[in-house]
Short mmCIF file of C-alpha atoms and ligand atoms in Angstrom, two decimals:
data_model
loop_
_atom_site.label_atom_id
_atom_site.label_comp_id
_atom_site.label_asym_id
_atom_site.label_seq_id
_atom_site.Cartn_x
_atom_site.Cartn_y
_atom_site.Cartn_z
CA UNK Q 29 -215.30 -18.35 -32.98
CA UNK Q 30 -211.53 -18.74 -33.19
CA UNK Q 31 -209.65 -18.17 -29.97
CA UNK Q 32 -206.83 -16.46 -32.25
CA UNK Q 33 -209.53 -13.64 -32.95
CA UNK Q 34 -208.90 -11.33 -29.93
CA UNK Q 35 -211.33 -8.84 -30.84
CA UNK Q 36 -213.09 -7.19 -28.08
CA UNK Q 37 -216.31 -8.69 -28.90
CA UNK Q 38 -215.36 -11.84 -29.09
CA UNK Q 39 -213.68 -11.70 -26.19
CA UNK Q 40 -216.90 -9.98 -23.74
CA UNK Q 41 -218.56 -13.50 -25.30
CA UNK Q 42 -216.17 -15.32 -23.93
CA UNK Q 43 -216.65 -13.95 -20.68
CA UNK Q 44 -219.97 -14.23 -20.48
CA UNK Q 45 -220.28 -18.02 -21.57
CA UNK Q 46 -217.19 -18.38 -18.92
CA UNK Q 47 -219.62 -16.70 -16.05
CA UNK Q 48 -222.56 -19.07 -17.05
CA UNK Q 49 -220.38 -22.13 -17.16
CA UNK Q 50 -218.74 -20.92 -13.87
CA UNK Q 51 -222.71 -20.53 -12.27
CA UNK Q 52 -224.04 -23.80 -13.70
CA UNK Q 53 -220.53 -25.62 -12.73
CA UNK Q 54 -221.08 -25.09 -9.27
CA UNK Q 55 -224.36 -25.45 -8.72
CA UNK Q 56 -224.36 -28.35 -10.57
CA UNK Q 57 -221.49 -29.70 -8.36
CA UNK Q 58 -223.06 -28.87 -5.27
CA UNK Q 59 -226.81 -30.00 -6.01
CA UNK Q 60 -225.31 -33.47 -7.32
CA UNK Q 61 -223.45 -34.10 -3.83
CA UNK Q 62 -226.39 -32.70 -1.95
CA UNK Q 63 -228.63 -35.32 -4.06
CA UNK Q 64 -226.39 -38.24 -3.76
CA UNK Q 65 -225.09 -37.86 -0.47
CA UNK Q 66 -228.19 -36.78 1.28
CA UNK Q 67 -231.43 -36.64 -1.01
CA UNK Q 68 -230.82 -40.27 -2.94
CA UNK Q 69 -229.89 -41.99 1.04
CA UNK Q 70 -232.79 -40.74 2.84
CA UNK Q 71 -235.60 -41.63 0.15
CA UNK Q 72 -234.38 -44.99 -1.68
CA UNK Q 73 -231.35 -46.27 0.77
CA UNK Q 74 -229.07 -45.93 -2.54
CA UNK Q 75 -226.02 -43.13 -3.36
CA UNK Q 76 -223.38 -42.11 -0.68
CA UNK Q 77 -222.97 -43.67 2.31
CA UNK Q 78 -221.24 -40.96 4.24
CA UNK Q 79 -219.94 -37.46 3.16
CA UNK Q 80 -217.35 -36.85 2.06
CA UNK Q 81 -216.55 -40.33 1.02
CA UNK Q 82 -213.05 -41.53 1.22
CA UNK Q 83 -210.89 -40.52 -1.82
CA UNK Q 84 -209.58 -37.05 -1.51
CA UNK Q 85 -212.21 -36.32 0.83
CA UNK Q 86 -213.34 -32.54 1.64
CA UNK Q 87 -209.63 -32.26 -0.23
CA UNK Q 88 -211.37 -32.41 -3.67
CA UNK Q 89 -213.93 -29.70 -2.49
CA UNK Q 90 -211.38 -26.98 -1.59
CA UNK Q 91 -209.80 -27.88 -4.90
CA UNK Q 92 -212.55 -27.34 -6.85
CA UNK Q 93 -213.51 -24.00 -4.96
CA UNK Q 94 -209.51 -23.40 -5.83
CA UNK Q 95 -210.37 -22.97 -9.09
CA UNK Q 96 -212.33 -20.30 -9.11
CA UNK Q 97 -209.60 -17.08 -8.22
CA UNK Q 98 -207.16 -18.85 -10.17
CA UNK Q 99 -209.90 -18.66 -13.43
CA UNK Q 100 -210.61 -15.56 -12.57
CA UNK Q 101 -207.04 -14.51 -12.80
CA UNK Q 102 -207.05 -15.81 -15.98
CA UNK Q 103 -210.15 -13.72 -17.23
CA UNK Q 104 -208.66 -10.49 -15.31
CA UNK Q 105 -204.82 -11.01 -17.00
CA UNK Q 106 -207.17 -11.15 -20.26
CA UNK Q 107 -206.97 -14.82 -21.36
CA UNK Q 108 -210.91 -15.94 -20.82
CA UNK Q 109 -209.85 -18.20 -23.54
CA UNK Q 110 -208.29 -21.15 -21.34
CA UNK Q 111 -210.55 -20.68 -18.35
CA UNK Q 112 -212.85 -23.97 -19.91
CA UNK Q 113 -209.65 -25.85 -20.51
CA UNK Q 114 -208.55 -25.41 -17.07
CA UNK Q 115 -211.61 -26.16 -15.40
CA UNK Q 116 -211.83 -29.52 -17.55
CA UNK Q 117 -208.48 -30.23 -16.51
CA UNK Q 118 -208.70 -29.77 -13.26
CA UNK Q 119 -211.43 -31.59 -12.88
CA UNK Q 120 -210.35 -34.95 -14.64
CA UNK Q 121 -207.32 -34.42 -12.67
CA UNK Q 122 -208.70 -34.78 -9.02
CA UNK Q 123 -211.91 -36.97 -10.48
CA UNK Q 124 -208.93 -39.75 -11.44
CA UNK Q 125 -206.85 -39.11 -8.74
CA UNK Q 126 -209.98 -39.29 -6.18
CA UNK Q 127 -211.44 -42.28 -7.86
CA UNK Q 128 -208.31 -44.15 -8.26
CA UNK Q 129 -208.24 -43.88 -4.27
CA UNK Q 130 -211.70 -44.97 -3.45
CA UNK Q 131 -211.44 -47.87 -5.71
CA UNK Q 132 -207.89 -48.83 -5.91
CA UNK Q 133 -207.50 -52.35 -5.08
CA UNK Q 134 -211.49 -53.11 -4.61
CA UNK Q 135 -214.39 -54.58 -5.91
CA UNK Q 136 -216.85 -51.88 -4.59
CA UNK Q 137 -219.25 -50.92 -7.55
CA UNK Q 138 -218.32 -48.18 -9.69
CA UNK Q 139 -219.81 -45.17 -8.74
CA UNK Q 140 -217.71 -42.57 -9.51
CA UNK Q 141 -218.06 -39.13 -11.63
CA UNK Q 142 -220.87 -36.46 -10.80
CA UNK Q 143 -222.89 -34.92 -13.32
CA UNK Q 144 -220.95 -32.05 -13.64
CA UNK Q 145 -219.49 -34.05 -16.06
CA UNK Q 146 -222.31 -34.14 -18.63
CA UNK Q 147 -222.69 -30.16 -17.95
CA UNK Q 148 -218.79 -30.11 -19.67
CA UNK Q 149 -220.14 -32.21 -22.61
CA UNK Q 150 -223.75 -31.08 -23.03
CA UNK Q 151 -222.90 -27.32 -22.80
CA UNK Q 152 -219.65 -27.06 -24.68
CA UNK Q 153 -221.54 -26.06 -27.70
CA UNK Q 154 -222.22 -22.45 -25.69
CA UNK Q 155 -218.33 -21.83 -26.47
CA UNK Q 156 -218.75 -22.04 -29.90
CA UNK Q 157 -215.65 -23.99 -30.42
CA UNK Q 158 -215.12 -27.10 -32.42
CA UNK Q 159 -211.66 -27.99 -30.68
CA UNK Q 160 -213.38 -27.73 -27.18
CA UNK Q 161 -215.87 -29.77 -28.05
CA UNK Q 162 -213.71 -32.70 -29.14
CA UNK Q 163 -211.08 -32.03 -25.97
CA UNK Q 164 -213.85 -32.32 -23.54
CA UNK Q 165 -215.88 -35.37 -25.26
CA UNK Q 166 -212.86 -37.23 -25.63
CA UNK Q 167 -211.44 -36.48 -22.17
CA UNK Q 168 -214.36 -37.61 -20.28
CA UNK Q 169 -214.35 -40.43 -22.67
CA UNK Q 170 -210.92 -40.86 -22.23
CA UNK Q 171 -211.02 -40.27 -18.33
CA UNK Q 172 -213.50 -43.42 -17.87
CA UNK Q 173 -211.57 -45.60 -20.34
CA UNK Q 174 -208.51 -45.23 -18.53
CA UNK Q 175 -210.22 -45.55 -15.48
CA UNK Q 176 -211.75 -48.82 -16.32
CA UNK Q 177 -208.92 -50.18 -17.37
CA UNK Q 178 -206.53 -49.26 -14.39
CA UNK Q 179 -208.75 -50.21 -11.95
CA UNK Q 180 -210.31 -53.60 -14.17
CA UNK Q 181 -213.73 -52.14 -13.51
CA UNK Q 182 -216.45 -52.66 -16.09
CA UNK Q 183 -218.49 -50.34 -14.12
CA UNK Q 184 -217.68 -47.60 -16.23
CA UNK Q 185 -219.17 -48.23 -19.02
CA UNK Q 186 -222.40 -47.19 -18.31
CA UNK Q 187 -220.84 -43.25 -18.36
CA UNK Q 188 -218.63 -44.18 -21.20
CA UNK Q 189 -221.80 -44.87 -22.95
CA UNK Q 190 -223.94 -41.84 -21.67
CA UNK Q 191 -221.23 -39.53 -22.57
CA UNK Q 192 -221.01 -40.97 -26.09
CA UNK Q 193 -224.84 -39.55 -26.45
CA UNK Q 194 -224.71 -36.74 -25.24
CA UNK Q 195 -221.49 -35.49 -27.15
CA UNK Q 196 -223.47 -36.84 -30.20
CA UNK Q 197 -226.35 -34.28 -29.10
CA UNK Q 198 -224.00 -31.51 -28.44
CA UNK Q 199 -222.12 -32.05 -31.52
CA UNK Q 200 -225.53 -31.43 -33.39
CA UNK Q 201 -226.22 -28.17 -31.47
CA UNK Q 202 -222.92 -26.95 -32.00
CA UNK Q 203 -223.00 -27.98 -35.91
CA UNK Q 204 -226.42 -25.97 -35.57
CA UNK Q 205 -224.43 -22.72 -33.97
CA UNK Q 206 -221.99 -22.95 -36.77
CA UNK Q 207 -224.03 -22.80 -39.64
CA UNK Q 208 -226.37 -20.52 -38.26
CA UNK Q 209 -223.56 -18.30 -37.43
CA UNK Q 210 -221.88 -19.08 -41.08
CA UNK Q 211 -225.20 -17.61 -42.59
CA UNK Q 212 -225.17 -14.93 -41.20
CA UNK Q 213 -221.83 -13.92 -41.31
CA UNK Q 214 -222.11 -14.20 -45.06
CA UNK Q 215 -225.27 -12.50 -45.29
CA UNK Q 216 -223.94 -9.53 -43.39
CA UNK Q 217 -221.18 -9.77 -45.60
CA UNK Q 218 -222.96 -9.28 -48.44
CA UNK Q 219 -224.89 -6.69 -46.61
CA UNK Q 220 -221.70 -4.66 -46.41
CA UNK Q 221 -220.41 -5.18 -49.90
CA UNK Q 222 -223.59 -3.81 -51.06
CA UNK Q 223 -223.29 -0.57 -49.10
CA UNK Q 224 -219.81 -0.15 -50.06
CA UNK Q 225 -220.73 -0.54 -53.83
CA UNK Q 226 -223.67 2.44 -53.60
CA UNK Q 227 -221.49 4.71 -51.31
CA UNK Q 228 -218.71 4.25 -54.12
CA UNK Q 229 -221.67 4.51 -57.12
CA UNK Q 230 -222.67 7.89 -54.86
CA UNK Q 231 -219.30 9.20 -54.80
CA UNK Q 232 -218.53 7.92 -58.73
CA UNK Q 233 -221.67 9.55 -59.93
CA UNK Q 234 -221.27 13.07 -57.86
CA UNK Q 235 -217.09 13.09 -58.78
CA UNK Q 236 -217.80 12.60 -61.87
CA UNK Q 237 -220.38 14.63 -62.52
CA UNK Q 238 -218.09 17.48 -61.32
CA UNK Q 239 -215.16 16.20 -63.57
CA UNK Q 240 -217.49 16.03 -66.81
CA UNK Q 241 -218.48 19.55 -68.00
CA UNK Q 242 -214.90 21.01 -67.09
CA UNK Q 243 -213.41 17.59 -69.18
CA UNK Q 244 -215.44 19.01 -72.06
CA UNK Q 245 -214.71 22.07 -72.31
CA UNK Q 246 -211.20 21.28 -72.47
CA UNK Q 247 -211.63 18.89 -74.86
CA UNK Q 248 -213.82 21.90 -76.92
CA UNK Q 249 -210.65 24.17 -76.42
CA UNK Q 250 -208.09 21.87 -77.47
CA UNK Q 251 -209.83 21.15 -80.69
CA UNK Q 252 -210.37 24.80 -81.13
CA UNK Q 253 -206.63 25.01 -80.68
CA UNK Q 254 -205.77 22.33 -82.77
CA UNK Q 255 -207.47 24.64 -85.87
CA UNK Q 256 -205.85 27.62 -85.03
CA UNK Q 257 -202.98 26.45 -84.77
CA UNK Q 258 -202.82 23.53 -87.22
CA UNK Q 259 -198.64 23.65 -88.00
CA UNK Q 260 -197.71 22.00 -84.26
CA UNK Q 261 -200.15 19.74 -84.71
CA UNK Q 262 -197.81 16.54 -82.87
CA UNK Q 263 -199.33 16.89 -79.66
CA UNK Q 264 -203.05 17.62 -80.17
CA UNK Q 265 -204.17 14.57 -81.29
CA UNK Q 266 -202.32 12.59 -78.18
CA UNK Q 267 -204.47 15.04 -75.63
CA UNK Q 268 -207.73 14.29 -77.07
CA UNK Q 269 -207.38 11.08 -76.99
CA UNK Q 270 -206.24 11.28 -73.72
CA UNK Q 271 -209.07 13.07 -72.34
CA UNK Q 272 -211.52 10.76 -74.24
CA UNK Q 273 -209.86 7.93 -72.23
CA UNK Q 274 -210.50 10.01 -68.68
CA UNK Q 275 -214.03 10.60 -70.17
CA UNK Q 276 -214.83 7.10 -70.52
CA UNK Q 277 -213.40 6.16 -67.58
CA UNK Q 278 -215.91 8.76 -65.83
CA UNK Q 279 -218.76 7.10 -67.73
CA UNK Q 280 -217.89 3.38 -66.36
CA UNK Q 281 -217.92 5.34 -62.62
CA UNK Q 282 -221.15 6.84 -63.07
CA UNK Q 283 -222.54 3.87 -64.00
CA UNK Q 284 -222.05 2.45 -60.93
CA UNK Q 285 -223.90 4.52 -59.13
CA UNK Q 286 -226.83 5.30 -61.67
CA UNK Q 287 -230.52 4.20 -61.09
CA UNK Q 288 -230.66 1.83 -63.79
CA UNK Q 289 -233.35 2.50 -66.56
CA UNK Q 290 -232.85 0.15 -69.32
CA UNK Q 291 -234.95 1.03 -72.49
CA UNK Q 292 -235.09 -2.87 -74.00
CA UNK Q 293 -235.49 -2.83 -77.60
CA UNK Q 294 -235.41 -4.79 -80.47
CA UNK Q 295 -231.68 -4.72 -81.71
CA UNK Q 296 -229.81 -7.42 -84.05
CA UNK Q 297 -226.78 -8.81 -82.08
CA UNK Q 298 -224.98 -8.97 -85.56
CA UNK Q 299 -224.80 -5.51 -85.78
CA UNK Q 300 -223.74 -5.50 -81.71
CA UNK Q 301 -220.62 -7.16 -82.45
CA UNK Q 302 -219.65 -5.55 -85.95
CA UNK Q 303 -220.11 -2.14 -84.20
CA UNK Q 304 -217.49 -3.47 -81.37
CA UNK Q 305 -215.25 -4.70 -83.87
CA UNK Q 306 -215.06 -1.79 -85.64
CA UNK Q 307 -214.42 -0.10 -82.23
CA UNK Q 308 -211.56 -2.44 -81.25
CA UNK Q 309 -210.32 -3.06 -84.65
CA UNK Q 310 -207.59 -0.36 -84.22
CA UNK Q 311 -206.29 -1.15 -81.24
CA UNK Q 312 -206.03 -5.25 -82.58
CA UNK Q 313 -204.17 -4.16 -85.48
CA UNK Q 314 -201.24 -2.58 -83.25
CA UNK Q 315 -200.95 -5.60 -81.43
CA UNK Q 316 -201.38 -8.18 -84.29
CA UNK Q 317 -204.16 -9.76 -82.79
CA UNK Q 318 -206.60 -10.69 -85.60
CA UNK Q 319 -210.12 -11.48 -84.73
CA UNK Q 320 -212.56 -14.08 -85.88
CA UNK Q 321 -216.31 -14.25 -85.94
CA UNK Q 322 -218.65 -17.02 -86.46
CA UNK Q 323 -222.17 -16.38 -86.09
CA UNK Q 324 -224.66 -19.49 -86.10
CA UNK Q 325 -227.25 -19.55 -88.48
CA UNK Q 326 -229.34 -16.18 -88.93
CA UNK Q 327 -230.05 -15.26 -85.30
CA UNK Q 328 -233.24 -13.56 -83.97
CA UNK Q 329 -233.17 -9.82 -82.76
CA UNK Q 330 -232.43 -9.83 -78.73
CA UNK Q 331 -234.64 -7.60 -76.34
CA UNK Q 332 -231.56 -5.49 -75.13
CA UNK Q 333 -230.34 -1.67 -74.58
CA UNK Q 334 -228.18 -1.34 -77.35
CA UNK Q 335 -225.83 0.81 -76.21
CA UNK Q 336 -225.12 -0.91 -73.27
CA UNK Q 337 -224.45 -4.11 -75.00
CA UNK Q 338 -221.89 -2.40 -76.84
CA UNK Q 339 -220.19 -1.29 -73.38
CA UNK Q 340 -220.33 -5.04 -72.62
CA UNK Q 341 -218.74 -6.36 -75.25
CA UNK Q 342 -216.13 -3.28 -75.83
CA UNK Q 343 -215.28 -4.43 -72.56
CA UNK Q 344 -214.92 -7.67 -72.93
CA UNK Q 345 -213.06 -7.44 -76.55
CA UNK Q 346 -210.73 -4.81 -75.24
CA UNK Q 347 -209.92 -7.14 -71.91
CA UNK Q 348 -209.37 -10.05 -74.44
CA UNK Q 349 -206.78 -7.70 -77.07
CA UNK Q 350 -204.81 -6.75 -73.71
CA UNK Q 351 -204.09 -9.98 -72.62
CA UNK Q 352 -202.32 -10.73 -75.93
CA UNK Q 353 -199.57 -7.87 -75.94
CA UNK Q 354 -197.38 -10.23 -78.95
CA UNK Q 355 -200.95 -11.19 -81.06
CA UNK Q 356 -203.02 -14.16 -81.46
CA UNK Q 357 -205.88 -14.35 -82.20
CA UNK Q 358 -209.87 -13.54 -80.69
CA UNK Q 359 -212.75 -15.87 -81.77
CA UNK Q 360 -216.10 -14.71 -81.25
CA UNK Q 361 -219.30 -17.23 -81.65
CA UNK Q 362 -222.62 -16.40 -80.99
CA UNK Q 363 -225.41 -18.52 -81.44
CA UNK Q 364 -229.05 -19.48 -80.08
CA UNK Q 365 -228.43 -21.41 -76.73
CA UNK Q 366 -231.56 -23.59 -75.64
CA UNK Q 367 -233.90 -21.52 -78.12
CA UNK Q 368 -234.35 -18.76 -75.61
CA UNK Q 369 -230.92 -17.49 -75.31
CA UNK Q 370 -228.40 -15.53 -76.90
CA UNK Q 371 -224.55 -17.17 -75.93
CA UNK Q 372 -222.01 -15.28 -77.38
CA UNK Q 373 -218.56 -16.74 -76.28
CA UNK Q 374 -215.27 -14.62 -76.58
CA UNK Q 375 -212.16 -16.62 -76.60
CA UNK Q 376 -208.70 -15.30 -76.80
CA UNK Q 377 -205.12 -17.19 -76.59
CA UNK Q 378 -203.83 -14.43 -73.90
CA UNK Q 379 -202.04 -14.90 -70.65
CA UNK Q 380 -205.27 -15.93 -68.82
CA UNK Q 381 -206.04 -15.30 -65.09
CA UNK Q 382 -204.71 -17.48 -62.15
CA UNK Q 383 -207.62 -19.51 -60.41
CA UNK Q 384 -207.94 -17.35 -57.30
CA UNK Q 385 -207.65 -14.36 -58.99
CA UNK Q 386 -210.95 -15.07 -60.54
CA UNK Q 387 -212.73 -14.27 -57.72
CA UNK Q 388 -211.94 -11.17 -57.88
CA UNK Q 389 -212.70 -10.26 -61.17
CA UNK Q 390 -216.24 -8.40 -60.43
CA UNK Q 391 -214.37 -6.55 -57.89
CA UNK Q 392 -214.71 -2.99 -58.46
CA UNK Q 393 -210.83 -1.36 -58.86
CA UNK Q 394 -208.99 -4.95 -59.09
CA UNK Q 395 -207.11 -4.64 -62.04
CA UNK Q 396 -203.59 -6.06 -63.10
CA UNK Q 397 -202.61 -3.75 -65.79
CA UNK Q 398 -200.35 -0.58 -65.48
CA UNK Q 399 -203.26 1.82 -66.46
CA UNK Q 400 -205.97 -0.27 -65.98
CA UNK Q 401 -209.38 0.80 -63.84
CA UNK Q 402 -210.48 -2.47 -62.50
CA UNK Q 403 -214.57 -1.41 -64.18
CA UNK Q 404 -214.77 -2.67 -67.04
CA UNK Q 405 -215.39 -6.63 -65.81
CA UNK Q 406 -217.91 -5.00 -62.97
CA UNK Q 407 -219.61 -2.28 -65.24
CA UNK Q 408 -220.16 -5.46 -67.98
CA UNK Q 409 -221.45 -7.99 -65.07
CA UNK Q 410 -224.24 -5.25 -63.92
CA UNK Q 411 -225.32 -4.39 -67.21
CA UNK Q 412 -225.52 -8.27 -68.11
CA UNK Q 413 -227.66 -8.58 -64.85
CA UNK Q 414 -229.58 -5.84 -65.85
CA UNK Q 415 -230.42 -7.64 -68.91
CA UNK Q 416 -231.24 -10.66 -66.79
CA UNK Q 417 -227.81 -12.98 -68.37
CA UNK Q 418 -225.55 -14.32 -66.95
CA UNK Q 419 -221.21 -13.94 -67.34
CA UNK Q 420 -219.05 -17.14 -67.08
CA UNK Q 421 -215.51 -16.72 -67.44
CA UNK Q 422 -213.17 -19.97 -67.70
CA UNK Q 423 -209.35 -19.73 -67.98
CA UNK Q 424 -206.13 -21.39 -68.06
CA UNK Q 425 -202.77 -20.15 -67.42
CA UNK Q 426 -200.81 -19.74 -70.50
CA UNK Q 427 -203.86 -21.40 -72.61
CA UNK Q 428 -206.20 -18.21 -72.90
CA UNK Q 429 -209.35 -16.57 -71.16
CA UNK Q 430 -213.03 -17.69 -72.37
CA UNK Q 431 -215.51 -15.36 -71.44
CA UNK Q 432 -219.11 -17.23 -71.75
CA UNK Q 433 -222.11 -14.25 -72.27
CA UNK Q 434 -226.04 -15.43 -72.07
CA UNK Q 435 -228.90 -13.27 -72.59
CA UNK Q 436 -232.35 -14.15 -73.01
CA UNK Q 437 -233.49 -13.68 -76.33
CA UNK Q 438 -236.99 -11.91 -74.82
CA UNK Q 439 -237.21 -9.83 -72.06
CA UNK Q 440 -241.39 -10.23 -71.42
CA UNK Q 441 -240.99 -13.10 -68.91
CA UNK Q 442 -239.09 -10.62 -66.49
CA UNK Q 443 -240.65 -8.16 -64.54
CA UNK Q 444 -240.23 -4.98 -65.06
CA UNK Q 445 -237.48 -3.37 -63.43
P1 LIG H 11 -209.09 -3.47 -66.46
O1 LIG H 11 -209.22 -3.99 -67.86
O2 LIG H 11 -209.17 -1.99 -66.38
O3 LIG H 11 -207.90 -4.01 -65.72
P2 LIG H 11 -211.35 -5.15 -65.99
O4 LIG H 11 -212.44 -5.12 -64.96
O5 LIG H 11 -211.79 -5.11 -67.41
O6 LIG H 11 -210.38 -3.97 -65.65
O7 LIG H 11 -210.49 -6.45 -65.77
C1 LIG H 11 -209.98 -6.73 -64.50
C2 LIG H 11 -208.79 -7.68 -64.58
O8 LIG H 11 -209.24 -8.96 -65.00
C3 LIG H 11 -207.74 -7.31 -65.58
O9 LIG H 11 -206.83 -6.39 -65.01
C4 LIG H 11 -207.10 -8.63 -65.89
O10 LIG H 11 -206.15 -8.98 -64.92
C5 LIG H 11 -208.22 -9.62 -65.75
N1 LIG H 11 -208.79 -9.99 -67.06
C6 LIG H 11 -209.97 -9.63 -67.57
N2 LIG H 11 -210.18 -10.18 -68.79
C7 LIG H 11 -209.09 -10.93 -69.05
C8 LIG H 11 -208.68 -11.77 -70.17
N3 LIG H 11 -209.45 -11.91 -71.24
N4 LIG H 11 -207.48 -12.39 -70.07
C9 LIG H 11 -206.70 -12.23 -68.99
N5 LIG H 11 -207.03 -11.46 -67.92
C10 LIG H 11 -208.19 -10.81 -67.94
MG1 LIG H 12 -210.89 -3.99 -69.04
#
């Protein structure tokens, strides 16, 4: 669609738009002289007189047959891309120059132009191209104008006005093209970044698979090393720890690329959030962040896979600690949104995230932290899906991050997934 976009396929559309314009240009050209010179005089006594008729005479005809190896010089030197623009040059070129002879200095009735004109106008959209459109609506426009003017001939605003309608029409197939083509680009967009998301789910869940059982026996040794040998004990502690932090991080992969089965139960979303508090609390505590918690009222138990709730809002309380390396503080409320919902907002007073990095928050890997994995906001967003909720996250530079959560409170009016 852009003429900056020189990829091959773009460029074989070009050319074959520039052969069909080519075709129809001429034999347009041709049929209208053939019509008005001959046809139109024979049956009604109206059109040309005699062929060719004054002006540039069989001058503009070799021209105009000029163009042709010179376009396809263009296409061969691999610029298809101005081949329209010369054409509708050209031809507004000799059209004025041919006119301004014929009528120069008369009173004859206008009858200049030839429909090849309203083939410019009326197939532009076939380029796909906003810019062309405009340049060739308003320099037939513009042709007739100045035309009329120069030669003080109101005859031309009969065209003037024709051309008007059907730009109008084009412009509504070409807005048409564009949206059409809009749609689908997006769609196959989305297309892709679904297949990329299983083939990385595929590859999470088989890597890390493979990385699991050998993670745990090490983790098995080290503890049995840690009791033998209970006098160096610095360093033990730091490499479980560590390889519970790769172990997670293999969990959030394979989650990706699980089938999900979600086992809804009854759970109380109290006892959600005290679990991820108790979870987080360490981690707070070093960085003098202190948390706050206001639930509303005594709240109903959520349909919901517990332990996957707990992932989300791990996640989420973890995201909201980091962004406060010097403290502040967290406030969580929850309460009963609309009757049937659960809204538990998470607010902290961190750095917060810069509007168009926002977008990118669901995307798998994007992180902004030294030893971050960019899963936890993606892992969190498909489990809330799963759950049928929704995440909203609002934030301000400087001012802190709000992360909005909604579940439904029942699951029944779902179908079963
Ligand atoms: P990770 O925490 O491993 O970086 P996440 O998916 O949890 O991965 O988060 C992705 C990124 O989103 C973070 O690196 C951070 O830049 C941004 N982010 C998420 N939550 C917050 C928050 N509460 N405040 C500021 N930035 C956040
Ligand atoms: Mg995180």
């Amino acid at each position: 669609m852009k003429e900056s976009n020189n990829s091959p396929k773009l460029i074989y559309e070009e050319k074959k738009a520039i052969k069909l314009f080519l075709w129809l240009f001429y034999i347009f050209f041709i049929t209208y002289d053939i019509f008005w010179y001959a046809i139109l005089p024979r049956y009604t006594g109206y059109g040309g007189s005699k062929f060719p008729d004054g002006g540039l005479g069989l001058w503009l005809y070799v021209l105009i047959l000029g163009f042709l190896p010179v376009s396809i010089n263009f296409i061969k030197k691999g610029n298809p891309y101005v081949v329209k623009y010369f054409y509708l040059l050209g031809y507004v070129i000799l059209d004025v120059i041919d006119t301004f002879i014929k009528y120069f200095g008369t009173k004859d009735v206008f009858a200049s132009g030839n429909a090849v004109e309203l083939l410019f106008v009326f197939f532009s959209p076939i380029f796909v191209n906003k810019k062309y459109f405009w340049t060739v609506a308003c320099g037939i426009i513009g042709k007739y104008i100045l035309l009329g003017v120069a030669l003080k001939n109101g005859g031309v605003l009969p065209p003037i006005v024709i051309t008007i309608i059907i730009s109008a029409i084009a412009s509504i197939i070409l807005i048409r093209f564009y949206s059409y083509i809009n749609s689908l680009t997006s769609a196959h967009e989305d297309l892709r970044q679904k297949e990329k998301l299983a083939v990385i789910g595929q590859m999470a869940t088989a890597i890390g698979h493979e990385i699991r059982n050998p993670l745990s026996s090490l983790k098995g040794f080290t503890q049995l090393q840690q009791e033998r040998d209970p006098n160096s004990n610095e360093y033990y502690p730091i490499m479980i720890q560590e390889i519970d932090r790769i172990n997670s991080i293999v969990n959030d992969l394979m989650y990706l690329g699980k089938p999900k089965e979600i086992k809804f139960e009854k759970a109380s979303i109290e006892e959600i959030i005290a679990y991820t508090l108790s979870i987080t609390q360490q981690q707070a505590e070093r960085q003098g962040v202190t948390v706050e918690t206001i639930m509303a009222g005594p709240l109903p138990p959520i349909d919901c896979d517990e332990k996957q709730l707990k992932q989300v809002f791990i996640n989420l309380i973890k995201n909201a600690i980091e962004s406060m390396p010097n403290g502040g503080e967290i406030r969580v409320h929850v309460k009963v949104h609309e009757q049937k919902k659960m809204l538990i907002v998470i607010q902290d007073e961190g750095s917060g995230i810069e509007d168009e990095d926002i977008l990118n928050l669901g995307a798998p890997f994007y992180t902004t932290k030294k030893d971050g994995t960019g899963l936890g906001l993606m892992v969190t967003n498909q489990i809330i899906q799963d759950h049928h909720g929704k995440l909203k996250i609002e934030s301000e530079i400087g001012k802190g991050t709000k992360v909005n959560v909604t579940l439904p409170i029942k699951q029944g009016n779902y179908s079963k997934k």
